[in-house]
């Protein structure tokens, strides 16, 4: 199970404020630009990303010390996978070498997918980094407007994160696009805040905007909170859903409601793409993204690769960018996350079956047993 919640959405808010207004760009360029945020100021002072090495290049032609990271799939002797060549100040080389596994985990966790399998060290002088440009404070009027929109959110951390997110996205887009402040002032938090206004029992019913698979009036309801970068969520759609559909959904006994609970920026982008789909294609796109999860997460830029996976569903690179820039779609994703937070969701997948939280039962047999026990 993948732990998400608003520890994740807090990070999502930070990344959206930078990522929503710019593309992912070259991976090595992002690594260099965001290295301090990835590894912390102390390690950033003594290390510097130099290059990403793919395939055999990850094993050959690298001068200086090298790190073999144990226990990382794809970092075997065959040279498969991708390695990060990292320059390190000579005196700190041994210390950094011992931290190789941690660095791999930090990089992959930051980007929300397996970006690298290995670290290769080269010793050299680390030039002093220029002082970062100060981040301009959002316009006070935008902050006030965003705070007003988020005022009814009861969770103080969520309310603060949404206020910052709305104000900063609006500020950044105003600078980049010259858009009227009144039109963008708190677009990200301009949603119905349904999770705060509705009692728990209402959140466990079908809500306006929910995506429902099966008969709308089926006697049993399964609500799935899922993240597109979560392997256990993919397993649910690959291993569990075929039998669940055949025995419960297609027979009219069960309706499935899919709600977004992204754990990172990549999962959020995938959620936005599915929200762009026509209603009759939503679940086809969801299933395709989960079935091809390894393909689009493990090669290249996930945001580019997920679009390629969905090409047969009519998704184009230009259309995807329009989806990513659509505040209404982001509002829907955040509203789903907020409803999950209200219901106590902390990881994905989390399944609610007939109003009860069963977390992740795992197998189709376990879910079927629950349905037979509590089914109507």
CSV table of C-alpha atoms in Angstrom, one decimal:
chain,number,residue,atom,x,y,z
A,1,UNK,CA,0.0,0.0,0.0
A,2,UNK,CA,1.2,3.5,-0.8
A,3,UNK,CA,0.8,6.1,1.9
A,4,UNK,CA,-0.6,9.3,0.6
A,5,UNK,CA,-2.9,11.8,2.3
A,6,UNK,CA,-2.2,15.4,2.8
A,7,UNK,CA,1.4,14.8,3.6
A,8,UNK,CA,1.4,14.0,-0.1
A,9,UNK,CA,-1.0,16.7,-1.1
A,10,UNK,CA,1.2,19.2,0.8
A,11,UNK,CA,4.1,18.2,-1.4
A,12,UNK,CA,1.7,18.2,-4.3
A,13,UNK,CA,0.8,21.8,-3.6
A,14,UNK,CA,4.5,22.8,-3.6
A,15,UNK,CA,5.2,21.0,-6.8
A,16,UNK,CA,2.1,22.3,-8.5
A,17,UNK,CA,3.1,25.9,-7.8
A,18,UNK,CA,6.3,25.3,-9.8
A,19,UNK,CA,5.3,22.4,-12.1
A,20,UNK,CA,1.9,23.7,-13.3
A,21,UNK,CA,3.5,26.7,-15.0
A,22,UNK,CA,6.4,25.0,-16.7
A,23,UNK,CA,7.1,21.7,-18.4
A,24,UNK,CA,9.3,18.9,-16.9
A,25,UNK,CA,12.1,19.9,-19.3
A,26,UNK,CA,15.3,17.8,-19.5
A,27,UNK,CA,15.7,15.5,-16.6
A,28,UNK,CA,19.3,16.4,-15.9
A,29,UNK,CA,18.4,20.1,-16.0
A,30,UNK,CA,15.6,19.5,-13.4
A,31,UNK,CA,18.0,17.5,-11.2
A,32,UNK,CA,20.5,20.3,-11.2
A,33,UNK,CA,17.9,23.0,-10.6
A,34,UNK,CA,16.1,21.1,-7.8
A,35,UNK,CA,19.0,19.2,-6.3
A,36,UNK,CA,18.9,21.1,-3.0
A,37,UNK,CA,15.2,20.2,-2.6
A,38,UNK,CA,15.9,16.6,-3.4
A,39,UNK,CA,18.9,15.8,-1.2
A,40,UNK,CA,19.0,18.8,1.3
A,41,UNK,CA,21.4,21.7,1.6
A,42,UNK,CA,24.3,19.7,3.1
A,43,UNK,CA,24.5,17.1,0.4
A,44,UNK,CA,23.8,19.7,-2.3
A,45,UNK,CA,26.9,21.6,-1.1
A,46,UNK,CA,29.2,18.7,-1.7
A,47,UNK,CA,27.6,17.0,-4.7
A,48,UNK,CA,26.4,18.0,-8.2
A,49,UNK,CA,24.5,16.0,-10.8
A,50,UNK,CA,26.5,15.7,-14.0
A,51,UNK,CA,24.6,13.4,-16.4
A,52,UNK,CA,22.0,10.6,-16.7
A,53,UNK,CA,23.5,7.5,-18.3
A,54,UNK,CA,21.2,4.9,-19.9
A,55,UNK,CA,21.7,1.3,-20.7
A,56,UNK,CA,25.3,0.2,-21.0
A,57,UNK,CA,26.4,3.8,-20.7
A,58,UNK,CA,25.5,3.6,-17.1
A,59,UNK,CA,28.3,1.1,-16.6
A,60,UNK,CA,30.9,2.3,-19.0
A,61,UNK,CA,33.1,5.3,-19.6
A,62,UNK,CA,32.7,6.8,-16.1
A,63,UNK,CA,35.9,7.9,-14.5
A,64,UNK,CA,36.5,8.0,-10.8
A,65,UNK,CA,34.8,6.2,-8.0
A,66,UNK,CA,31.6,4.4,-8.6
A,67,UNK,CA,28.7,3.2,-6.4
A,68,UNK,CA,26.9,-0.1,-6.7
A,69,UNK,CA,23.5,0.3,-5.0
A,70,UNK,CA,22.4,-3.0,-3.6
A,71,UNK,CA,18.8,-4.0,-3.8
A,72,UNK,CA,17.8,-1.7,-6.6
A,73,UNK,CA,16.1,-3.5,-9.5
A,74,UNK,CA,17.6,-2.8,-12.8
A,75,UNK,CA,21.0,-2.0,-11.5
A,76,UNK,CA,22.5,-5.4,-12.2
A,77,UNK,CA,25.6,-6.3,-14.1
A,78,UNK,CA,23.8,-6.2,-17.4
A,79,UNK,CA,23.9,-2.4,-17.3
A,80,UNK,CA,20.1,-2.0,-17.7
A,81,UNK,CA,18.4,1.0,-16.2
A,82,UNK,CA,19.6,4.5,-15.7
A,83,UNK,CA,22.4,5.8,-13.6
A,84,UNK,CA,23.0,9.3,-12.3
A,85,UNK,CA,26.6,10.5,-12.6
A,86,UNK,CA,27.3,12.6,-9.6
A,87,UNK,CA,30.3,14.8,-9.0
A,88,UNK,CA,31.4,14.8,-5.4
A,89,UNK,CA,34.1,16.8,-3.5
A,90,UNK,CA,37.0,14.5,-3.0
A,91,UNK,CA,37.0,14.6,0.8
A,92,UNK,CA,33.3,13.6,0.9
A,93,UNK,CA,33.5,10.8,-1.6
A,94,UNK,CA,33.5,7.9,0.9
A,95,UNK,CA,30.6,9.4,2.9
A,96,UNK,CA,28.5,9.9,-0.2
A,97,UNK,CA,29.3,6.4,-1.5
A,98,UNK,CA,27.9,4.9,1.6
A,99,UNK,CA,24.7,7.0,1.0
A,100,UNK,CA,24.2,5.8,-2.5
A,101,UNK,CA,21.1,3.7,-1.8
A,102,UNK,CA,19.5,6.6,0.0
A,103,UNK,CA,20.3,9.0,-2.8
A,104,UNK,CA,18.6,6.7,-5.3
A,105,UNK,CA,15.5,6.5,-3.1
A,106,UNK,CA,15.4,10.3,-2.6
A,107,UNK,CA,15.6,11.0,-6.3
A,108,UNK,CA,12.9,8.5,-7.2
A,109,UNK,CA,10.6,9.6,-4.4
A,110,UNK,CA,11.0,13.2,-5.4
A,111,UNK,CA,10.0,12.6,-9.0
A,112,UNK,CA,7.3,10.0,-8.1
A,113,UNK,CA,8.7,7.2,-10.3
A,114,UNK,CA,11.8,5.1,-10.8
A,115,UNK,CA,14.0,7.7,-12.5
A,116,UNK,CA,17.4,6.2,-11.7
A,117,UNK,CA,18.6,2.7,-10.6
A,118,UNK,CA,22.1,3.6,-9.6
A,119,UNK,CA,24.6,6.3,-8.7
A,120,UNK,CA,28.0,6.8,-10.3
A,121,UNK,CA,30.5,9.1,-8.5
A,122,UNK,CA,33.3,11.1,-10.0
A,123,UNK,CA,35.5,13.1,-7.8
A,124,UNK,CA,36.1,16.8,-8.6
A,125,UNK,CA,35.8,20.4,-7.5
A,126,UNK,CA,32.3,21.6,-6.7
A,127,UNK,CA,31.9,25.2,-7.8
A,128,UNK,CA,30.0,27.4,-5.4
A,129,UNK,CA,26.3,27.6,-6.3
A,130,UNK,CA,24.9,31.1,-7.0
A,131,UNK,CA,22.5,32.4,-4.4
A,132,UNK,CA,19.0,31.4,-5.3
A,133,UNK,CA,16.7,34.1,-6.6
A,134,UNK,CA,14.2,35.1,-3.9
A,135,UNK,CA,10.7,33.8,-4.5
A,136,UNK,CA,8.4,36.8,-4.8
A,137,UNK,CA,5.5,37.0,-2.3
A,138,UNK,CA,2.1,36.5,-3.9
A,139,UNK,CA,0.0,39.5,-4.4
A,140,UNK,CA,-1.8,40.2,-1.0
A,141,UNK,CA,-5.1,40.5,-2.9
A,142,UNK,CA,-4.7,37.0,-4.3
A,143,UNK,CA,-3.8,35.6,-0.9
A,144,UNK,CA,-7.0,37.2,0.5
A,145,UNK,CA,-9.1,35.9,-2.3
A,146,UNK,CA,-7.6,32.4,-2.0
A,147,UNK,CA,-8.1,32.4,1.8
A,148,UNK,CA,-11.7,33.3,1.4
A,149,UNK,CA,-12.3,30.4,-1.0
A,150,UNK,CA,-10.6,28.0,1.4
A,151,UNK,CA,-12.2,29.4,4.5
A,152,UNK,CA,-14.7,26.6,4.9
A,153,UNK,CA,-12.0,23.9,4.9
A,154,UNK,CA,-11.8,22.6,8.4
A,155,UNK,CA,-8.4,20.9,8.3
A,156,UNK,CA,-5.9,23.8,9.1
A,157,UNK,CA,-3.0,22.3,7.1
A,158,UNK,CA,-5.1,21.6,4.1
A,159,UNK,CA,-6.7,25.1,4.3
A,160,UNK,CA,-3.2,26.7,4.4
A,161,UNK,CA,-1.9,24.6,1.6
A,162,UNK,CA,-4.9,25.4,-0.7
A,163,UNK,CA,-4.5,29.1,0.1
A,164,UNK,CA,-0.8,29.1,-0.8
A,165,UNK,CA,-1.5,27.0,-3.9
A,166,UNK,CA,-4.3,29.2,-5.3
A,167,UNK,CA,-2.4,32.4,-4.7
A,168,UNK,CA,0.9,31.2,-6.1
A,169,UNK,CA,-0.5,29.6,-9.2
A,170,UNK,CA,-2.4,32.8,-9.9
A,171,UNK,CA,0.7,34.9,-9.3
A,172,UNK,CA,2.8,32.8,-11.5
A,173,UNK,CA,0.3,32.7,-14.4
A,174,UNK,CA,-0.2,36.4,-14.2
A,175,UNK,CA,3.5,36.9,-14.6
A,176,UNK,CA,3.8,34.4,-17.4
A,177,UNK,CA,0.6,35.0,-19.3
A,178,UNK,CA,-0.5,38.4,-18.3
A,179,UNK,CA,-3.9,37.0,-17.4
A,180,UNK,CA,-6.3,39.1,-15.4
A,181,UNK,CA,-5.9,38.6,-11.7
A,182,UNK,CA,-9.6,38.4,-11.2
A,183,UNK,CA,-9.9,35.5,-13.5
A,184,UNK,CA,-7.2,33.4,-11.9
A,185,UNK,CA,-7.2,34.7,-8.3
A,186,UNK,CA,-8.0,31.4,-6.6
A,187,UNK,CA,-8.9,29.1,-9.4
A,188,UNK,CA,-7.3,26.1,-7.8
A,189,UNK,CA,-9.5,26.3,-4.7
A,190,UNK,CA,-12.6,27.4,-6.6
A,191,UNK,CA,-14.5,24.2,-6.1
A,192,UNK,CA,-17.6,23.2,-4.1
A,193,UNK,CA,-15.7,22.1,-1.0
A,194,UNK,CA,-18.2,19.2,-0.8
A,195,UNK,CA,-16.1,17.2,1.6
A,196,UNK,CA,-16.4,19.9,4.3
A,197,UNK,CA,-20.1,20.6,3.7
A,198,UNK,CA,-21.4,17.0,3.5
A,199,UNK,CA,-21.7,14.5,6.4
A,200,UNK,CA,-19.6,11.3,6.2
A,201,UNK,CA,-22.6,9.2,5.1
A,202,UNK,CA,-23.1,11.4,2.1
A,203,UNK,CA,-19.5,11.2,1.1
A,204,UNK,CA,-19.9,7.4,1.0
A,205,UNK,CA,-22.7,7.8,-1.7
A,206,UNK,CA,-22.3,8.8,-5.3
A,207,UNK,CA,-21.5,12.5,-5.5
A,208,UNK,CA,-22.0,14.9,-8.4
A,209,UNK,CA,-19.0,14.4,-10.8
A,210,UNK,CA,-18.2,10.9,-9.5
A,211,UNK,CA,-17.2,8.3,-12.1
A,212,UNK,CA,-19.4,5.2,-11.8
A,213,UNK,CA,-18.8,1.8,-13.4
A,214,UNK,CA,-21.8,-0.4,-13.4
A,215,UNK,CA,-25.5,0.3,-12.8
A,216,UNK,CA,-26.1,3.6,-11.1
A,217,UNK,CA,-28.7,2.1,-8.8
A,218,UNK,CA,-26.8,-1.2,-8.0
A,219,UNK,CA,-27.5,-2.3,-4.5
A,220,UNK,CA,-23.8,-2.5,-3.5
A,221,UNK,CA,-21.2,0.3,-3.7
A,222,UNK,CA,-17.4,0.1,-3.8
A,223,UNK,CA,-15.5,3.4,-3.7
A,224,UNK,CA,-11.8,3.1,-4.7
A,225,UNK,CA,-9.4,5.9,-3.7
A,226,UNK,CA,-6.4,5.3,-6.0
A,227,UNK,CA,-3.1,6.9,-7.3
A,228,UNK,CA,-1.9,6.2,-10.8
A,229,UNK,CA,1.7,5.7,-9.6
A,230,UNK,CA,0.7,3.2,-6.9
A,231,UNK,CA,1.7,-0.4,-7.9
A,232,UNK,CA,-1.0,-1.9,-5.5
A,233,UNK,CA,-3.6,0.2,-7.3
A,234,UNK,CA,-2.4,-1.2,-10.6
A,235,UNK,CA,-2.7,-4.7,-9.2
A,236,UNK,CA,-6.3,-4.0,-8.2
A,237,UNK,CA,-7.2,-3.1,-11.8
A,238,UNK,CA,-5.1,-5.9,-13.4
A,239,UNK,CA,-5.7,-8.8,-11.0
A,240,UNK,CA,-8.9,-8.0,-9.2
A,241,UNK,CA,-11.1,-6.0,-11.6
A,242,UNK,CA,-11.7,-8.6,-14.3
A,243,UNK,CA,-13.4,-11.0,-11.9
A,244,UNK,CA,-15.1,-8.2,-10.0
A,245,UNK,CA,-16.6,-6.9,-13.2
A,246,UNK,CA,-17.7,-10.4,-14.4
A,247,UNK,CA,-19.2,-11.5,-11.2
A,248,UNK,CA,-20.5,-8.3,-9.5
A,249,UNK,CA,-20.5,-5.2,-11.7
A,250,UNK,CA,-21.7,-6.6,-15.1
A,251,UNK,CA,-24.4,-8.6,-13.2
A,252,UNK,CA,-25.8,-5.4,-11.8
A,253,UNK,CA,-25.0,-6.2,-8.1
A,254,UNK,CA,-22.2,-3.7,-7.7
A,255,UNK,CA,-21.3,-0.2,-8.8
A,256,UNK,CA,-17.6,1.0,-8.6
A,257,UNK,CA,-16.8,4.7,-7.9
A,258,UNK,CA,-13.3,5.8,-8.8
A,259,UNK,CA,-11.9,8.7,-6.8
A,260,UNK,CA,-8.4,10.3,-7.2
A,261,UNK,CA,-5.9,10.3,-4.4
A,262,UNK,CA,-2.6,11.1,-6.1
A,263,UNK,CA,0.6,10.6,-4.2
A,264,UNK,CA,2.8,12.8,-6.4
A,265,UNK,CA,2.8,15.2,-9.3
A,266,UNK,CA,3.0,12.4,-11.9
A,267,UNK,CA,-0.1,10.8,-10.5
A,268,UNK,CA,-1.8,14.1,-10.5
A,269,UNK,CA,-1.1,14.7,-14.2
A,270,UNK,CA,-2.4,11.2,-15.0
A,271,UNK,CA,-5.6,12.0,-13.0
A,272,UNK,CA,-6.0,15.2,-15.0
A,273,UNK,CA,-5.7,13.3,-18.3
A,274,UNK,CA,-8.5,10.8,-17.3
A,275,UNK,CA,-10.7,13.8,-16.2
A,276,UNK,CA,-10.3,15.1,-19.8
A,277,UNK,CA,-11.8,11.9,-21.2
A,278,UNK,CA,-15.4,11.7,-22.4
A,279,UNK,CA,-17.5,10.0,-19.8
A,280,UNK,CA,-17.7,6.8,-21.8
A,281,UNK,CA,-13.9,6.6,-22.1
A,282,UNK,CA,-13.0,7.4,-18.5
A,283,UNK,CA,-12.6,3.8,-17.2
A,284,UNK,CA,-10.9,2.6,-20.4
A,285,UNK,CA,-8.2,5.3,-19.8
A,286,UNK,CA,-7.9,4.5,-16.1
A,287,UNK,CA,-7.5,0.8,-16.8
A,288,UNK,CA,-5.0,1.4,-19.6
A,289,UNK,CA,-2.8,3.6,-17.4
A,290,UNK,CA,-2.8,1.0,-14.7
A,291,UNK,CA,-2.1,-1.9,-17.1
A,292,UNK,CA,0.7,0.0,-18.7
A,293,UNK,CA,2.0,1.6,-15.5
A,294,UNK,CA,5.4,0.0,-15.7
A,295,UNK,CA,5.9,1.1,-19.3
A,296,UNK,CA,5.1,4.8,-18.8
A,297,UNK,CA,6.7,5.1,-15.3
A,298,UNK,CA,10.0,3.4,-16.0
A,299,UNK,CA,11.1,4.9,-19.3
A,300,UNK,CA,11.9,8.5,-20.1
A,301,UNK,CA,9.6,11.3,-19.0
A,302,UNK,CA,6.4,9.8,-17.4
A,303,UNK,CA,4.3,12.8,-18.6
A,304,UNK,CA,5.4,12.2,-22.2
A,305,UNK,CA,5.1,8.4,-21.9
A,306,UNK,CA,1.6,8.4,-20.4
A,307,UNK,CA,0.4,10.5,-23.3
A,308,UNK,CA,1.9,7.9,-25.7
A,309,UNK,CA,0.1,5.1,-23.9
A,310,UNK,CA,-3.2,7.0,-24.3
A,311,UNK,CA,-2.7,7.8,-27.9
A,312,UNK,CA,-5.2,5.1,-29.0
A,313,UNK,CA,-7.8,6.8,-26.8
A,314,UNK,CA,-7.4,10.0,-28.8
A,315,UNK,CA,-5.0,11.8,-26.5
A,316,UNK,CA,-2.4,14.1,-28.2
A,317,UNK,CA,0.5,16.0,-26.7
A,318,UNK,CA,-1.3,19.3,-27.4
A,319,UNK,CA,-4.5,18.0,-25.9
A,320,UNK,CA,-2.6,16.8,-22.8
A,321,UNK,CA,-1.0,20.2,-22.2
A,322,UNK,CA,-4.5,21.7,-22.4
A,323,UNK,CA,-5.7,19.2,-19.8
A,324,UNK,CA,-2.7,20.0,-17.5
A,325,UNK,CA,-3.5,23.7,-17.7
A,326,UNK,CA,-7.2,23.2,-17.0
A,327,UNK,CA,-8.0,24.4,-13.5
A,328,UNK,CA,-11.4,22.7,-13.4
A,329,UNK,CA,-9.8,19.3,-13.8
A,330,UNK,CA,-7.3,20.0,-11.0
A,331,UNK,CA,-10.2,21.2,-8.9
A,332,UNK,CA,-11.9,17.8,-9.3
A,333,UNK,CA,-8.7,15.9,-8.3
A,334,UNK,CA,-8.3,18.1,-5.2
A,335,UNK,CA,-11.9,17.7,-4.3
A,336,UNK,CA,-11.5,13.9,-4.5
A,337,UNK,CA,-8.5,14.1,-2.3
A,338,UNK,CA,-10.3,16.3,0.2
A,339,UNK,CA,-13.2,13.9,0.4
A,340,UNK,CA,-10.7,11.0,1.0
A,341,UNK,CA,-9.0,13.0,3.8
A,342,UNK,CA,-12.4,13.7,5.4
A,343,UNK,CA,-13.1,9.9,5.3
A,344,UNK,CA,-9.7,9.1,6.9
A,345,UNK,CA,-7.9,7.8,3.7
A,346,UNK,CA,-4.1,7.6,4.3
A,347,UNK,CA,-2.9,5.2,1.6
A,348,UNK,CA,-3.8,3.8,-1.7
A,349,UNK,CA,-5.7,1.8,-2.6
A,350,UNK,CA,-8.4,2.3,0.0
A,351,UNK,CA,-11.7,0.6,-0.6
A,352,UNK,CA,-15.0,1.5,1.0
A,353,UNK,CA,-17.5,-1.3,0.5
A,354,UNK,CA,-21.1,-0.4,1.5
A,355,UNK,CA,-20.0,2.6,3.7
A,356,UNK,CA,-17.2,0.7,5.5
A,357,UNK,CA,-13.4,1.2,5.1
A,358,UNK,CA,-11.7,-2.1,4.3
A,359,UNK,CA,-8.4,-0.5,3.4
A,360,UNK,CA,-6.8,-2.8,0.8
A,361,UNK,CA,-8.2,-6.4,1.1
A,362,UNK,CA,-5.8,-7.4,-1.6
A,363,UNK,CA,-7.2,-10.4,-3.6
A,364,UNK,CA,-10.5,-10.7,-5.5
A,365,UNK,CA,-11.4,-13.6,-3.2
A,366,UNK,CA,-11.0,-11.4,-0.2
A,367,UNK,CA,-13.2,-8.7,-1.7
A,368,UNK,CA,-15.8,-11.2,-2.9
A,369,UNK,CA,-15.9,-12.6,0.6
A,370,UNK,CA,-16.6,-9.1,2.0
A,371,UNK,CA,-19.3,-8.5,-0.6
A,372,UNK,CA,-21.0,-11.8,0.3
A,373,UNK,CA,-20.9,-11.0,3.9
A,374,UNK,CA,-22.1,-7.3,3.8
A,375,UNK,CA,-23.8,-7.4,0.4
A,376,UNK,CA,-27.4,-6.4,-0.2
